[in-house]
XYZ file of C-alpha atoms in Angstrom:
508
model
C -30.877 -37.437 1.441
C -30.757 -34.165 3.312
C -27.833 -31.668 2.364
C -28.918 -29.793 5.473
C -27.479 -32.608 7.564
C -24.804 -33.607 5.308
C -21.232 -32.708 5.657
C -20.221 -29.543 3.585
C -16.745 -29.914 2.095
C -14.752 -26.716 2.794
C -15.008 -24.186 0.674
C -14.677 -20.236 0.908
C -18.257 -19.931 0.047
C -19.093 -21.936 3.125
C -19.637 -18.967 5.909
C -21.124 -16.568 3.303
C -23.695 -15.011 5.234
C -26.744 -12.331 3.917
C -27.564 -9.231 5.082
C -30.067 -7.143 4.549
C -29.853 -3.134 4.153
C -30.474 -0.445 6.467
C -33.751 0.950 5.925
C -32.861 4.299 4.413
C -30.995 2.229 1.774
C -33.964 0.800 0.661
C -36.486 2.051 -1.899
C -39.906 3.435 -0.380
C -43.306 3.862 -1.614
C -42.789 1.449 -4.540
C -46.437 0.028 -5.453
C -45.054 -3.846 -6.546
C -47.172 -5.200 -9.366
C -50.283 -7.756 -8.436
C -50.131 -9.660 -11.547
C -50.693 -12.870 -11.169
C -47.470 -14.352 -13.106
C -44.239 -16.172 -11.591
C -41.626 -14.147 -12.646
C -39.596 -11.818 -10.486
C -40.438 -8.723 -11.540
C -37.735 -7.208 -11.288
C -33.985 -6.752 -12.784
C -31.227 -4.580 -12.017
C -27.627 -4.243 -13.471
C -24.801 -2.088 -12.511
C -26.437 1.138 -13.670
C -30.553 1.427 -13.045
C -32.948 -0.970 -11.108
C -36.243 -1.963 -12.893
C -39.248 -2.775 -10.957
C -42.347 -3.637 -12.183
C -45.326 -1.593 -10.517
C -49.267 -1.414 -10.026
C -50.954 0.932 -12.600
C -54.303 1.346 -14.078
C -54.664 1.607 -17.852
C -51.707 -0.475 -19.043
C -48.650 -1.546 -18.304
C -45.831 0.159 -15.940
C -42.709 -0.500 -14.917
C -40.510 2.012 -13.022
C -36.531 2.580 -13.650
C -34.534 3.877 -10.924
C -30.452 4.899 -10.611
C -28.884 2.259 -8.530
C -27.430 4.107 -6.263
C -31.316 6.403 -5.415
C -32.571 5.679 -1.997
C -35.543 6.553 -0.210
C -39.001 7.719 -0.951
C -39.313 7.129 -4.565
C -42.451 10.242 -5.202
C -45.893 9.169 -6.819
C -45.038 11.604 -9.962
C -41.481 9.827 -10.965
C -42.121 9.217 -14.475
C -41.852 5.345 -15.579
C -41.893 3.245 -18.922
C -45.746 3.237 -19.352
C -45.946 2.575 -23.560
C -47.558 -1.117 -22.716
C -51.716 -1.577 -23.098
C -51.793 -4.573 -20.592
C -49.699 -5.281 -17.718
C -46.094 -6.299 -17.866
C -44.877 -9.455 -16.755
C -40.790 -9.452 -17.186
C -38.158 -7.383 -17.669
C -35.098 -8.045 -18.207
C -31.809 -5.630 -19.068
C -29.574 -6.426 -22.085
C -26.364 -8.083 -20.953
C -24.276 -5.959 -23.201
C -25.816 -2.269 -22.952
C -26.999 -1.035 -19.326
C -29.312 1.551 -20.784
C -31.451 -0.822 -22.994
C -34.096 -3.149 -21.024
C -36.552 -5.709 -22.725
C -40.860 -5.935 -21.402
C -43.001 -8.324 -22.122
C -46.531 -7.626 -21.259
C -49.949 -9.011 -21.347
C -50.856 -7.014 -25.069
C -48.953 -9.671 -26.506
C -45.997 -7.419 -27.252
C -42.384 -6.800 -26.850
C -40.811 -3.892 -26.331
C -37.020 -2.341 -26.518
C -36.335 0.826 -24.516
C -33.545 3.240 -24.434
C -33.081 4.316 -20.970
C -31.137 7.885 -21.083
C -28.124 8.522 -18.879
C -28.831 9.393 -15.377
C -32.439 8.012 -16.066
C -35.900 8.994 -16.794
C -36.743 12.764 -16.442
C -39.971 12.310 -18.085
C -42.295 9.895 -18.896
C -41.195 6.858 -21.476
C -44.114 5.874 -23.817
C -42.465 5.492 -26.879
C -40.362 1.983 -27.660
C -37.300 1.982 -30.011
C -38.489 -1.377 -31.262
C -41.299 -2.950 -30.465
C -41.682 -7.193 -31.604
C -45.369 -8.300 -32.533
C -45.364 -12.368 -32.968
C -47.034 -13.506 -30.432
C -51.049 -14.244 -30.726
C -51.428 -14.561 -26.551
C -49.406 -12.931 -23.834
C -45.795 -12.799 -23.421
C -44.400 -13.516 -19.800
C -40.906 -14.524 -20.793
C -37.545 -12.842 -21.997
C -34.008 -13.809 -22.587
C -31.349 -11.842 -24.071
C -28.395 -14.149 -25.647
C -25.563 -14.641 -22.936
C -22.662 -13.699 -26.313
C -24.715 -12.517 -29.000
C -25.447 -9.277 -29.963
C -29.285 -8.409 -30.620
C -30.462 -11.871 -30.176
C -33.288 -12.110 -27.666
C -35.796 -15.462 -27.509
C -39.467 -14.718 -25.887
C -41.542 -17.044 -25.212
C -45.516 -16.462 -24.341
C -48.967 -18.536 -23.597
C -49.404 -19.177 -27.083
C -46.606 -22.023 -26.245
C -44.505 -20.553 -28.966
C -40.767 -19.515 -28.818
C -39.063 -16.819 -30.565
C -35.860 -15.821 -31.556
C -35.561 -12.217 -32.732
C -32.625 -10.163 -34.022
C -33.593 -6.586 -32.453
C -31.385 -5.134 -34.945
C -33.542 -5.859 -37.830
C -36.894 -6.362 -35.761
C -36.958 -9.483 -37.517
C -37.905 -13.161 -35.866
C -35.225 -15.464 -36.732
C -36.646 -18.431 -35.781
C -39.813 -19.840 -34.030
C -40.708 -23.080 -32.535
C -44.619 -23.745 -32.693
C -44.923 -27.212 -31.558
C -42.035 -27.785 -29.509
C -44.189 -27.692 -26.633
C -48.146 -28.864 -26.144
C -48.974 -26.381 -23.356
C -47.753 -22.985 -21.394
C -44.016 -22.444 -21.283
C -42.743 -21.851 -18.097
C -39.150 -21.478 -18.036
C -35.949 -20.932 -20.278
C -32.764 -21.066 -20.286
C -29.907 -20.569 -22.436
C -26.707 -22.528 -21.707
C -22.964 -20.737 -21.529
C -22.346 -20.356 -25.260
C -25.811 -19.482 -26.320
C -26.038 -22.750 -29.100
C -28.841 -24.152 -26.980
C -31.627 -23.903 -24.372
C -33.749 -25.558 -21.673
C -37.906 -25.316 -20.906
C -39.733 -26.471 -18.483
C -42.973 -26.971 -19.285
C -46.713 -27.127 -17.747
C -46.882 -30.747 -18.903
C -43.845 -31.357 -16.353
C -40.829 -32.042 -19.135
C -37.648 -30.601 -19.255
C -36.407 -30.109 -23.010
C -32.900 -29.232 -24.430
C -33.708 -27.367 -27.873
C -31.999 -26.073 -30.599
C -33.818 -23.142 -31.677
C -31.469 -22.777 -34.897
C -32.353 -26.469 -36.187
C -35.957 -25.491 -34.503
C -35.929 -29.200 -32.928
C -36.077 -30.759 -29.613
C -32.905 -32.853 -28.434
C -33.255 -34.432 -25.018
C -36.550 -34.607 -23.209
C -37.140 -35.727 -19.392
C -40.977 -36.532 -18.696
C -41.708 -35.559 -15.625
C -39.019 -33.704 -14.117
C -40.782 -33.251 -11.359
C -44.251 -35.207 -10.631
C -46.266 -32.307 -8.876
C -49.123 -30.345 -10.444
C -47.175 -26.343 -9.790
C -44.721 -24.780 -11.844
C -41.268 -25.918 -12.729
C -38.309 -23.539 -13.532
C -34.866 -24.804 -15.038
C -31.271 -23.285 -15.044
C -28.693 -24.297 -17.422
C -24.942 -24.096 -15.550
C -21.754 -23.657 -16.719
C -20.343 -26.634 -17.065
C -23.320 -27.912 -18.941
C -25.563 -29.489 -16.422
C -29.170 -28.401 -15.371
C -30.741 -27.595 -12.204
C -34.776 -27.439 -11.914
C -36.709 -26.704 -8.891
C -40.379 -28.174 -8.938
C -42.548 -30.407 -6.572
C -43.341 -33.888 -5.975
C -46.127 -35.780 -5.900
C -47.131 -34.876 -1.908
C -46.767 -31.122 -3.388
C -43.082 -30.407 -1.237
C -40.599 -28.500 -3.230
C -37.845 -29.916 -5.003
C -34.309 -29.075 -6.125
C -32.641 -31.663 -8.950
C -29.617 -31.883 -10.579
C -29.377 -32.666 -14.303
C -26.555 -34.190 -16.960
C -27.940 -33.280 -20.476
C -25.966 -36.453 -21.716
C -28.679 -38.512 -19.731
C -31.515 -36.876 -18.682
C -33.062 -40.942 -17.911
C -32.108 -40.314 -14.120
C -31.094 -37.118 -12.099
C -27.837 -36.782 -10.434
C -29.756 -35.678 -7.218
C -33.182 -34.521 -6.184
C -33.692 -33.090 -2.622
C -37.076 -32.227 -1.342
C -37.335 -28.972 0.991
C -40.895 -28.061 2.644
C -44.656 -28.174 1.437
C -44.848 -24.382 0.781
C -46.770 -23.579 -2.023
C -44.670 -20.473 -3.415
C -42.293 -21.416 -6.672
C -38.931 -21.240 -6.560
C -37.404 -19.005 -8.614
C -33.539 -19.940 -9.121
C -30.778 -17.843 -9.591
C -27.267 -18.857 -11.099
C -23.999 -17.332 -10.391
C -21.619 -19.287 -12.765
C -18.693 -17.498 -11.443
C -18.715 -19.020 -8.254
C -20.568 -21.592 -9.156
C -23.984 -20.863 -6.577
C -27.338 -21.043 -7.012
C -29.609 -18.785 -4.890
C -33.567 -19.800 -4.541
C -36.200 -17.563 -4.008
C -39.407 -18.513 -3.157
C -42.247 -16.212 -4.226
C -44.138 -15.763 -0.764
C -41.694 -17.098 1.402
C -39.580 -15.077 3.472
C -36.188 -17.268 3.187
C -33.548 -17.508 0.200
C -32.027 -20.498 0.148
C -28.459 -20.876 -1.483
C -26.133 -23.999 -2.863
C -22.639 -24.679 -4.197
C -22.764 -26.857 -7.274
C -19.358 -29.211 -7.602
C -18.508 -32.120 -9.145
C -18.046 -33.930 -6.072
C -20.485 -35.801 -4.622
C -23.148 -34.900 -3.414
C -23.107 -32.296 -5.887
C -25.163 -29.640 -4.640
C -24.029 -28.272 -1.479
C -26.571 -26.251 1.084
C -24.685 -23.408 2.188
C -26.779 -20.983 4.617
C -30.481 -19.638 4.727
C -31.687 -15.997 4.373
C -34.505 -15.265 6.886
C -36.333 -12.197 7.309
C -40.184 -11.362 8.081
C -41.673 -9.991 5.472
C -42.408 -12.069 2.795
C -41.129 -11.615 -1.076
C -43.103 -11.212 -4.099
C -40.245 -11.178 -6.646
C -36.347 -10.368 -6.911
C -34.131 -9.008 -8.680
C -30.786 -10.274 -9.043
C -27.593 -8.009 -9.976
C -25.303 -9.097 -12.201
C -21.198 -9.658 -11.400
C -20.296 -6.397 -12.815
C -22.179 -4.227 -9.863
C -21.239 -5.754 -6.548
C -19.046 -4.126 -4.040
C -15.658 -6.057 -4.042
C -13.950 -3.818 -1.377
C -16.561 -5.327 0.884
C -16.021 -9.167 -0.550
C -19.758 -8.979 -1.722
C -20.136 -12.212 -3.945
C -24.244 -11.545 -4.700
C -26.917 -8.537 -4.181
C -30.903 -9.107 -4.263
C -33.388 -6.385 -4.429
C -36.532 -8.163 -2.213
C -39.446 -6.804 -3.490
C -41.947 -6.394 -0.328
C -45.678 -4.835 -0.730
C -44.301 -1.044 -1.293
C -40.645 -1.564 -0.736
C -37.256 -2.372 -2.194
C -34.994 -3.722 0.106
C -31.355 -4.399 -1.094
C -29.818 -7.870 0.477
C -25.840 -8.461 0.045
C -23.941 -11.597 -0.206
C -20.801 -11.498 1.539
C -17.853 -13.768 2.210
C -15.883 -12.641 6.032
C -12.338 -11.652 5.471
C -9.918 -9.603 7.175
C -7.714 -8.204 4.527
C -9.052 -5.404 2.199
C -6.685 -6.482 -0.622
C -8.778 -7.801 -3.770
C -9.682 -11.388 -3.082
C -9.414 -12.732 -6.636
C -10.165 -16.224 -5.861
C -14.022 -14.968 -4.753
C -13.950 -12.990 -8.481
C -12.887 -14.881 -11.436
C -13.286 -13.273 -14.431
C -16.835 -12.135 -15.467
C -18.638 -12.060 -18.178
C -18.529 -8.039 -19.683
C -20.247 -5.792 -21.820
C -18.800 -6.583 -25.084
C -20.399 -9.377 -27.047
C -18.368 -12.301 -28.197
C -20.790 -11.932 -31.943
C -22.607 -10.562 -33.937
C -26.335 -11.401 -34.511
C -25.519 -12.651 -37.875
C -22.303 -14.534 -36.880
C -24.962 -16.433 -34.362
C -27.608 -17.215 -37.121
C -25.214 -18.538 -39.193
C -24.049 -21.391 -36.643
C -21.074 -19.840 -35.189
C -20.965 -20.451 -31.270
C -18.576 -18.840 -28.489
C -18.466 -17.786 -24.211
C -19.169 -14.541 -23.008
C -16.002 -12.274 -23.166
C -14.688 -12.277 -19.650
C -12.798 -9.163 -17.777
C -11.280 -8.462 -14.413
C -12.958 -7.342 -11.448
C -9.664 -6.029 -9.884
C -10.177 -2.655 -8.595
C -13.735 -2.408 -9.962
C -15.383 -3.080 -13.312
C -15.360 -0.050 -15.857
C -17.279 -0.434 -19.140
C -15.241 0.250 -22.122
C -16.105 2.722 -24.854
C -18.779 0.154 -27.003
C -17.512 -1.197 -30.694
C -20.872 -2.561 -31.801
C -24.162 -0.633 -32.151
C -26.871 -0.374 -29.749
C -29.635 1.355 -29.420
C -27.716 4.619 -28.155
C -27.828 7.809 -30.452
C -29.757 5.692 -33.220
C -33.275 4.879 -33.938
C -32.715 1.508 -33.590
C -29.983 -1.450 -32.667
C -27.936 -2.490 -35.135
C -26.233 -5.599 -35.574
C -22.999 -3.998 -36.918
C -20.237 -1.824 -36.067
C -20.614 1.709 -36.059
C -17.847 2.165 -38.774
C -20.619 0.243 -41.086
C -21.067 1.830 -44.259
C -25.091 1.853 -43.678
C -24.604 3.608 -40.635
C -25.938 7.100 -40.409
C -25.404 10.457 -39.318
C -27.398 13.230 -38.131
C -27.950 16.329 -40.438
C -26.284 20.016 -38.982
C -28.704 21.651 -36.700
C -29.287 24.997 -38.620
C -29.734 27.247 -35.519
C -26.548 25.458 -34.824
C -25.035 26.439 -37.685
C -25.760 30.096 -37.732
C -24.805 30.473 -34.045
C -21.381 29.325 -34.816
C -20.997 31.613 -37.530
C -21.990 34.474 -35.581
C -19.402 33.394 -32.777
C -16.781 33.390 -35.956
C -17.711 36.916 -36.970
C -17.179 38.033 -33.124
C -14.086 36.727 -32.714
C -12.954 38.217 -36.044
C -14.241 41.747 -34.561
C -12.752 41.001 -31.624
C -9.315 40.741 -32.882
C -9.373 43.285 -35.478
C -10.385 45.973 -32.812
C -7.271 44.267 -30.875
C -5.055 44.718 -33.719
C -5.951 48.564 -33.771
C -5.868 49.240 -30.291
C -2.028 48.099 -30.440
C -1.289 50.493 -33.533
C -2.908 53.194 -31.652
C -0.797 52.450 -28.532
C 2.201 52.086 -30.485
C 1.917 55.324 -32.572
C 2.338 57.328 -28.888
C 5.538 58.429 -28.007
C 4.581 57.789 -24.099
C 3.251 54.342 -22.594
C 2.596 53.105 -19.220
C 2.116 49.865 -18.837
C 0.569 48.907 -15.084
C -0.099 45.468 -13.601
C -3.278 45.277 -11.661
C -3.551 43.217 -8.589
C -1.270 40.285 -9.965
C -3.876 38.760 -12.355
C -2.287 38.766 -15.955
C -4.965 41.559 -17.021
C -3.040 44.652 -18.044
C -4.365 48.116 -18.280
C -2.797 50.425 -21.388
C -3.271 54.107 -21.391
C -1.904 57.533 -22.794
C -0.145 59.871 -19.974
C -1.537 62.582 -21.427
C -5.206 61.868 -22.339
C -8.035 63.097 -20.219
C -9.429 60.765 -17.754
C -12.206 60.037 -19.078
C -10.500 58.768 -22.021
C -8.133 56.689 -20.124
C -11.151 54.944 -17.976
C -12.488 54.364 -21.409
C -9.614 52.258 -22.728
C -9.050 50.489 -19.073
C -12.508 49.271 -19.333
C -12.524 48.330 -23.112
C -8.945 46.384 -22.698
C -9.575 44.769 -19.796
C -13.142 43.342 -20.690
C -11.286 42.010 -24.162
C -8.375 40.365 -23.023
C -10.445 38.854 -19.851
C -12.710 37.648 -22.326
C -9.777 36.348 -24.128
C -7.622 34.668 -20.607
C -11.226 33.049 -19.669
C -11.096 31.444 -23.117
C -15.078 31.932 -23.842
C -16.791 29.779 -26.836
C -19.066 32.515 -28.319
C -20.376 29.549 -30.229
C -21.034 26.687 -27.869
């Protein structure tokens, strides 16, 4: 059955239409990565844009503000602490400044990106995970957990590490017989979904380290597979068939025997790379190579999956990066934003559902999924579950001051609070120290030479007292001293009580 043909039920995600960016919106000049890897190298979250880039002598990936546009110059300095080249990146869901890589050296690393972004080369991770013997081409950060991030890599291994602790967790060895492809975790974190290069889709456990549904043969073709979990539990893989066209099927994880619906597309030979919005419920498709993105509502109304629109353009993509809830524009109803990654350019791409009013639409933003994580890393490992902790989009989305402990101001993340009694502080600068003291004894000369003054002026039998040009600086002098004397004492009062009005810190 063709969806294309079908009748869509209505729904305010019907006439969403894309649109790409004006040009000098876009990012310039950006040398996309060659690697030979299906991943979309690239991620971006409400803060800083990550893009991985060509570079000779290891691996490179360049960090950007969000809101830069333009030329992007040959000497900005990049994350460039990797031996081989990287293959993902991906941003932690509950700090905007810390991004995972995985790279060919068969490493991951944890960065600290500063605010504001890089003024200087980044070489030097805050953690860096060693567990894999062959590369590692796969990330994913826990959707509620603190800390907990699963890699997997072509050693067909999977591993679950808290970065607090640097320590794997868990690890799956022989959950799979050849290269990983995909994973997924599902809403509440508790469980995940591979695809796999010999053409299963698995539900796993990683904390009982076993495999509980499997699906030979997801999809019959020879190419990569790629699988989704969505929110209400089911699973969505795109793949090929037999005759090598590309596929889109719909999965129940209570019976993975038969899926709910398959649809096959064209014969192109570029993977599809899905991306899930479980707010409203879409899934956008991006072909690596193609020059379309395809995107779906998912209901529980048959026919399930419901084709929507198509993104055309001419250029052709060779990844994407897809911006979480938090960043969108809702003054301008934009439900999605892609960054299409062309040969040497960025180009942003909104979602965007027509309406007339510029009121808040909240039916086109539930509540999202925020910064703060619903556990802790050791609440997780010891079998507790729970959803991301949701917050409003109304009138735009602004991060709260953080009550668990990341990476920022410490050597490392930490799986606690920072009111732990491990935690740490950072000893008194000395030159610190000794300039405040100094700025002390000033202001003690300061006011004693005050105090004086006044004595002085209040020993005299005759006092003017003269306001100068209606600032609250006054000017004290003797009628009868000589006038040098008296410009003297202008100069030395007014200098000391500006000094005092302006309110200086001798000390900061």
């Amino acid at each position: 059955m063709s969806f294309r043909r079908g009748v869509v039920r209505q729904s305010k995600f019907r006439h969403v239409f894309a649109q790409a960016w004006k040009a000098e919106h876009c990012l310039d000049d950006v040398r996309v990565s060659r690697v030979t890897w299906d991943g979309p190298l690239c991620a971006a979250n409400p803060t800083f844009i990550a893009v991985v880039i060509e570079a000779g002598g290891g691996g490179t990936f360049l960090v950007l503000p969000l809101a830069k546009s333009g030329r992007v110059d040959q000497n900005t300095p990049t994350v460039c602490g990797h031996a081989a080249p990287v293959l993902d990146v991906q941003w932690c869901p509950h700090d905007d400044n810390v991004i995972a890589s995985a790279s060919e050296d068969c490493t991951v690393k944890i960065w600290q990106i500063p605010d504001g972004g890089l003024t200087s080369p980044m070489s030097e991770a805050v953690v860096t995970l060693e567990g894999h013997s062959k590369r590692v081409g796969i990330l994913a950060w826990h959707p509620s957990a603190l800390n907990i991030l699963l890699t997997a890599g072509c050693d067909n291994v999977l591993c679950v590490w808290d970065v607090g602790t640097r320590e794997m967790v868990y690890q799956l060895n022989d959950a799979h017989p050849d290269l990983i492809y995909s994973v997924s975790w599902n809403r509440e974190g508790s469980v995940l979904c591979t695809t796999c290069k010999d053409k299963a889709l698995r539900v796993i456990d990683p904390r009982r380290g076993t495999v509980l549904k499997v699906r030979e043969k997801a999809h019959e073709g020879t190419r990569p597979m790629r699988a989704v979990f969505l929110a209400d539990g089911k699973i969505l893989t795109t793949g090929f068939s037999r005759m090598s066209e590309r596929q889109l099927a719909l999965w129940d994880t209570r019976d993975l025997s038969e899926p709910v619906v398959t649809q096959e597309m064209d014969t192109s030979n570029g993977v599809l790379l899905p991306f899930y919005d479980p707010d409203t419920n879409m899934v956008y498709l991006c072909g690596k190579g193609d020059c379309t993105i395809r995107y779906y509502e998912v209901t529980d109304e048959s026919p399930y999956v419901h084709f929507l629109s198509l993104y055309s353009s001419k250029e052709p993509q060779r990844g994407a990066g897809f911006l979480s809830k938090r960043g969108v524009d809702v003054n301008k109803c934009e439900i999605a934003r892609f960054y299409k990654l062309h040969e040497r350019k960025v180009e942003p791409i909104s979602m965007t559902v027509p309406r007339k009013s510029d009121l808040f639409q909240g039916d086109l933003y539930p509540d999202t999924a925020g910064l703060e994580p619903a556990l802790l890393a050791e609440d997780w490992i010891a079998g507790q579950d729970a959803p991301p902790i949701l917050v409003s989009l109304s009138g735009g989305y602004t991060a709260p001051p953080s009550k668990c402990g990341t990476l920022r101001g410490r050597p490392k993340m930490l799986s606690q609070t920072n009111t732990s009694p491990t935690s740490t502080t950072a000893p008194p600068n000395p030159v610190a120290v000794e300039m405040e003291s100094e700025g002390l004894e000033l202001q003690l000369y300061i006011s004693q030479l005050i105090v004086s003054f006044y004595l002085v002026i209040l020993s005299s039998e005759k006092l003017r007292l003269v306001r100068y040009k209606g600032e609250n600086i006054y000017f004290l002098f003797f009628l009868w001293w000589k006038r040098a004397s008296i410009l003297l004492s202008n100069l030395i009062v007014s200098c000391l009580f500006m000094l005092l009005s302006l309110n200086v810190n001798f000390y900061a």
